[in-house]
Amino acid sequence: EENVALIISKYSKYDCFGEIIVWHNGLKPLPLKYDTNKVRVINSDDMGLSSRYAAALLAKSETIFLHDDDLLVPEDTFVKMAHKHRETLATISIEGKNPYPDGTYGMPVKPKNGEEITCEIHLNRCICTSRSILPSYFSFLYQTGLSLDPKGGGGEDMVYSYAARLATGNLPIAVGFQFKNMDRQEAISSRFGNQHKNRSTIMNICQEVFKREVNKNV
């Protein structure tokens, strides 16, 4: 909660943002204090890992950022990410993953400052995309038959990576932008441990659906 409060206090002053949507599925309402009409807070029961995409569909802007609660990003980075996304239509991320040569998940993609690396999977830590592309996440998720669970490796980032690629024809691009890590003690990976085995299964399912859909259109 302290991370979210700090993020809101800083980002609400950024000129590049018209609104900030916080979807909170904790046990108690989020005690946020803010003096701005940019912020919209959704307090709900735990509705799963897809809630960030549902929140993004409610946004007013076409250019969307999806953002975790454990990092801070300077405004200049957001501006550059938005420009790169509009230029390419690819999902722009600060970190990504590629399959290892044996087909398992996931080789880290961490570009150096200014470096651009095309990757198969974007990590949801901070990505830039478009609201008009977001519906592809839900249709693709339905086709996978996956029931995404944090204890089982999550996977919503993989689903959207392949869904957005199918919708736009573009692989995600990880770009070396500046950001600052925050406290991650409550991160899913910290609470539930290494998830690579289950994430390999999720990735392989996404790959199969992607190939099937591409072949249908050939």
Short mmCIF file of C-alpha atoms in Angstrom, two decimals:
data_model
loop_
_atom_site.label_atom_id
_atom_site.label_comp_id
_atom_site.label_asym_id
_atom_site.label_seq_id
_atom_site.Cartn_x
_atom_site.Cartn_y
_atom_site.Cartn_z
CA GLU A 1 0.00 0.00 0.00
CA GLU A 2 2.90 2.36 0.73
CA ASN A 3 4.25 1.76 -2.77
CA VAL A 4 0.92 2.59 -4.37
CA ALA A 5 0.59 5.79 -2.33
CA LEU A 6 4.05 6.93 -3.43
CA ILE A 7 3.38 6.06 -7.07
CA ILE A 8 0.12 8.03 -7.03
CA SER A 9 1.72 11.06 -5.37
CA LYS A 10 4.39 11.24 -8.08
CA TYR A 11 2.46 10.18 -11.18
CA SER A 12 -0.51 12.46 -10.51
CA LYS A 13 1.88 15.36 -11.17
CA TYR A 14 3.00 13.98 -14.54
CA ASP A 15 1.59 15.99 -17.45
CA CYS A 16 1.66 12.91 -19.71
CA PHE A 17 -1.15 11.21 -17.75
CA GLY A 18 -4.79 12.15 -18.17
CA GLU A 19 -5.95 9.60 -15.59
CA ILE A 20 -4.64 6.91 -13.26
CA ILE A 21 -6.77 3.85 -12.51
CA VAL A 22 -5.95 1.76 -9.45
CA TRP A 23 -7.63 -1.65 -9.19
CA HIS A 24 -7.29 -2.84 -5.59
CA ASN A 25 -8.32 -6.37 -4.61
CA GLY A 26 -6.96 -6.43 -1.06
CA LEU A 27 -8.86 -7.42 2.05
CA LYS A 28 -9.58 -3.79 3.00
CA PRO A 29 -10.27 -0.66 0.93
CA LEU A 30 -7.09 1.10 -0.11
CA PRO A 31 -6.48 4.11 2.18
CA LEU A 32 -5.26 6.50 -0.50
CA LYS A 33 -5.11 10.25 -0.03
CA TYR A 34 -4.72 12.38 -3.12
CA ASP A 35 -5.61 15.90 -4.20
CA THR A 36 -6.32 15.36 -7.89
CA ASN A 37 -9.20 14.38 -10.13
CA LYS A 38 -6.89 12.18 -12.23
CA VAL A 39 -7.15 9.20 -9.89
CA ARG A 40 -9.90 6.58 -10.06
CA VAL A 41 -9.85 3.71 -7.54
CA ILE A 42 -11.69 0.40 -7.94
CA ASN A 43 -11.95 -1.58 -4.68
CA SER A 44 -13.11 -5.13 -5.31
CA ASP A 45 -12.90 -8.71 -4.21
CA ASP A 46 -10.00 -10.64 -5.71
CA MET A 47 -11.08 -10.96 -9.33
CA GLY A 48 -7.82 -12.46 -10.55
CA LEU A 49 -4.87 -11.47 -12.67
CA SER A 50 -6.95 -10.20 -15.58
CA SER A 51 -8.30 -7.24 -13.61
CA ARG A 52 -5.56 -4.91 -14.85
CA TYR A 53 -6.79 -5.45 -18.42
CA ALA A 54 -10.37 -4.86 -17.37
CA ALA A 55 -9.29 -1.61 -15.74
CA ALA A 56 -7.45 -0.56 -18.89
CA LEU A 57 -10.58 -1.14 -20.97
CA LEU A 58 -12.31 1.47 -18.80
CA ALA A 59 -9.67 4.09 -19.56
CA LYS A 60 -10.42 7.18 -21.61
CA SER A 61 -7.14 7.27 -23.51
CA GLU A 62 -6.07 5.14 -26.46
CA THR A 63 -2.46 4.89 -25.27
CA ILE A 64 -2.34 2.81 -22.09
CA PHE A 65 0.31 1.91 -19.54
CA LEU A 66 0.00 -1.19 -17.37
CA HIS A 67 2.17 -0.91 -14.29
CA ASP A 68 3.05 -3.04 -11.26
CA ASP A 69 3.24 -1.67 -7.74
CA ASP A 70 6.97 -2.16 -7.16
CA LEU A 71 8.74 0.35 -9.39
CA LEU A 72 8.91 4.06 -10.14
CA VAL A 73 9.30 5.37 -13.67
CA PRO A 74 10.29 8.94 -14.59
CA GLU A 75 7.93 10.89 -16.81
CA ASP A 76 10.46 11.06 -19.64
CA THR A 77 10.47 7.25 -19.83
CA PHE A 78 6.68 7.14 -20.19
CA VAL A 79 6.81 9.75 -22.95
CA LYS A 80 9.46 7.79 -24.86
CA MET A 81 7.59 4.50 -24.40
CA ALA A 82 4.38 6.05 -25.74
CA HIS A 83 6.21 7.47 -28.77
CA LYS A 84 7.80 4.11 -29.52
CA HIS A 85 4.48 2.29 -29.21
CA ARG A 86 2.66 4.71 -31.53
CA GLU A 87 5.52 4.37 -34.01
CA THR A 88 5.50 0.55 -34.06
CA LEU A 89 2.17 -0.62 -32.55
CA ALA A 90 4.28 -3.21 -30.70
CA THR A 91 3.91 -3.62 -26.97
CA ILE A 92 6.76 -1.67 -25.39
CA SER A 93 8.21 -2.99 -22.14
CA ILE A 94 11.15 -2.32 -19.84
CA GLU A 95 11.96 -6.04 -19.48
CA GLY A 96 11.06 -9.22 -21.32
CA LYS A 97 11.64 -12.95 -21.64
CA ASN A 98 12.50 -15.39 -24.41
CA PRO A 99 12.23 -19.18 -24.37
CA TYR A 100 15.45 -21.04 -23.66
CA PRO A 101 16.79 -23.21 -26.51
CA ASP A 102 15.09 -26.26 -24.94
CA GLY A 103 11.70 -24.52 -25.14
CA THR A 104 11.35 -23.74 -21.45
CA TYR A 105 10.62 -20.38 -19.84
CA GLY A 106 12.30 -17.92 -19.70
CA MET A 107 15.59 -16.27 -20.68
CA PRO A 108 15.72 -12.73 -19.24
CA VAL A 109 15.73 -9.80 -21.65
CA LYS A 110 17.06 -6.73 -19.86
CA PRO A 111 18.19 -4.12 -22.37
CA LYS A 112 20.87 -1.61 -21.47
CA ASN A 113 20.05 2.09 -21.52
CA GLY A 114 18.84 3.01 -25.01
CA GLU A 115 19.05 -0.56 -26.30
CA GLU A 116 16.04 -2.14 -28.07
CA ILE A 117 15.53 -5.91 -28.05
CA THR A 118 12.65 -7.71 -29.74
CA CYS A 119 11.42 -10.51 -27.48
CA GLU A 120 8.68 -13.12 -27.39
CA ILE A 121 7.23 -12.15 -24.00
CA HIS A 122 6.94 -8.78 -22.35
CA LEU A 123 6.92 -8.63 -18.56
CA ASN A 124 4.00 -6.71 -17.10
CA ARG A 125 6.17 -4.62 -14.79
CA CYS A 126 5.58 -1.64 -17.06
CA ILE A 127 4.25 -1.87 -20.60
CA CYS A 128 2.78 0.54 -23.12
CA THR A 129 -0.03 -0.61 -25.40
CA SER A 130 -3.32 0.59 -26.91
CA ARG A 131 -6.83 0.29 -25.56
CA SER A 132 -8.05 -0.92 -28.96
CA ILE A 133 -5.66 -3.92 -28.74
CA LEU A 134 -6.71 -4.93 -25.22
CA PRO A 135 -9.83 -6.94 -26.15
CA SER A 136 -7.51 -9.44 -27.85
CA TYR A 137 -6.30 -10.45 -24.39
CA PHE A 138 -9.70 -11.75 -23.32
CA SER A 139 -10.43 -13.60 -26.58
CA PHE A 140 -6.98 -15.20 -26.54
CA LEU A 141 -7.29 -16.17 -22.87
CA TYR A 142 -10.61 -17.88 -23.63
CA GLN A 143 -8.99 -19.91 -26.39
CA THR A 144 -6.16 -21.09 -24.12
CA GLY A 145 -8.57 -22.52 -21.54
CA LEU A 146 -6.16 -21.31 -18.85
CA SER A 147 -7.28 -20.42 -15.35
CA LEU A 148 -4.61 -17.96 -14.29
CA ASP A 149 -3.54 -18.26 -10.67
CA PRO A 150 -0.61 -16.49 -8.94
CA LYS A 151 0.32 -19.71 -7.16
CA GLY A 152 0.46 -21.50 -10.52
CA GLY A 153 2.79 -19.04 -12.19
CA GLY A 154 0.45 -16.25 -13.22
CA GLY A 155 0.81 -15.94 -16.96
CA GLU A 156 -1.33 -12.94 -17.85
CA ASP A 157 1.75 -11.24 -19.30
CA MET A 158 2.35 -14.20 -21.61
CA VAL A 159 -1.28 -14.33 -22.72
CA TYR A 160 -1.20 -10.65 -23.67
CA SER A 161 2.22 -10.92 -25.32
CA TYR A 162 0.92 -13.54 -27.78
CA ALA A 163 -2.53 -11.95 -28.08
CA ALA A 164 -1.14 -8.53 -28.96
CA ARG A 165 1.33 -10.10 -31.38
CA LEU A 166 -1.53 -11.93 -33.09
CA ALA A 167 -3.57 -8.73 -33.27
CA THR A 168 -0.81 -6.45 -34.58
CA GLY A 169 1.71 -8.79 -36.19
CA ASN A 170 4.44 -7.34 -34.00
CA LEU A 171 6.60 -8.94 -31.32
CA PRO A 172 7.02 -7.03 -28.05
CA ILE A 173 10.01 -4.70 -27.81
CA ALA A 174 11.98 -4.33 -24.59
CA VAL A 175 13.73 -0.97 -24.44
CA GLY A 176 16.37 0.17 -21.98
CA PHE A 177 14.63 3.01 -20.20
CA GLN A 178 15.29 4.40 -16.75
CA PHE A 179 13.25 3.17 -13.77
CA LYS A 180 13.74 2.53 -10.07
CA ASN A 181 12.82 -0.67 -8.23
CA MET A 182 10.82 -0.37 -5.01
CA ASP A 183 10.10 -2.76 -2.13
CA ARG A 184 9.15 -6.18 -3.56
CA GLN A 185 8.65 -8.19 -0.36
CA GLU A 186 4.97 -8.76 -1.18
CA ALA A 187 5.57 -9.64 -4.84
CA ILE A 188 3.94 -12.85 -6.10
CA SER A 189 7.37 -14.37 -6.75
CA SER A 190 8.38 -13.62 -3.16
CA ARG A 191 5.22 -15.14 -1.71
CA PHE A 192 4.95 -18.25 -3.88
CA GLY A 193 8.56 -18.91 -4.93
CA ASN A 194 10.02 -19.75 -8.33
CA GLN A 195 7.28 -20.29 -10.91
CA HIS A 196 9.31 -21.14 -14.03
CA LYS A 197 8.10 -24.75 -14.35
CA ASN A 198 4.43 -23.77 -14.41
CA ARG A 199 5.19 -20.73 -16.55
CA SER A 200 6.82 -23.02 -19.12
CA THR A 201 3.53 -24.92 -19.40
CA ILE A 202 1.56 -21.67 -19.74
CA MET A 203 3.98 -20.36 -22.36
CA ASN A 204 3.74 -23.58 -24.40
CA ILE A 205 -0.07 -23.41 -24.36
CA CYS A 206 0.05 -19.79 -25.55
CA GLN A 207 2.49 -20.74 -28.30
CA GLU A 208 0.19 -23.52 -29.49
CA VAL A 209 -2.85 -21.24 -29.63
CA PHE A 210 -0.83 -18.55 -31.41
CA LYS A 211 0.41 -20.99 -34.08
CA ARG A 212 -3.08 -22.40 -34.55
CA GLU A 213 -4.59 -18.95 -35.07
CA VAL A 214 -1.83 -17.90 -37.46
CA ASN A 215 -2.31 -21.07 -39.53
CA LYS A 216 -6.05 -20.43 -39.72
CA ASN A 217 -5.35 -17.12 -41.49
CA VAL A 218 -2.78 -18.48 -43.94
#
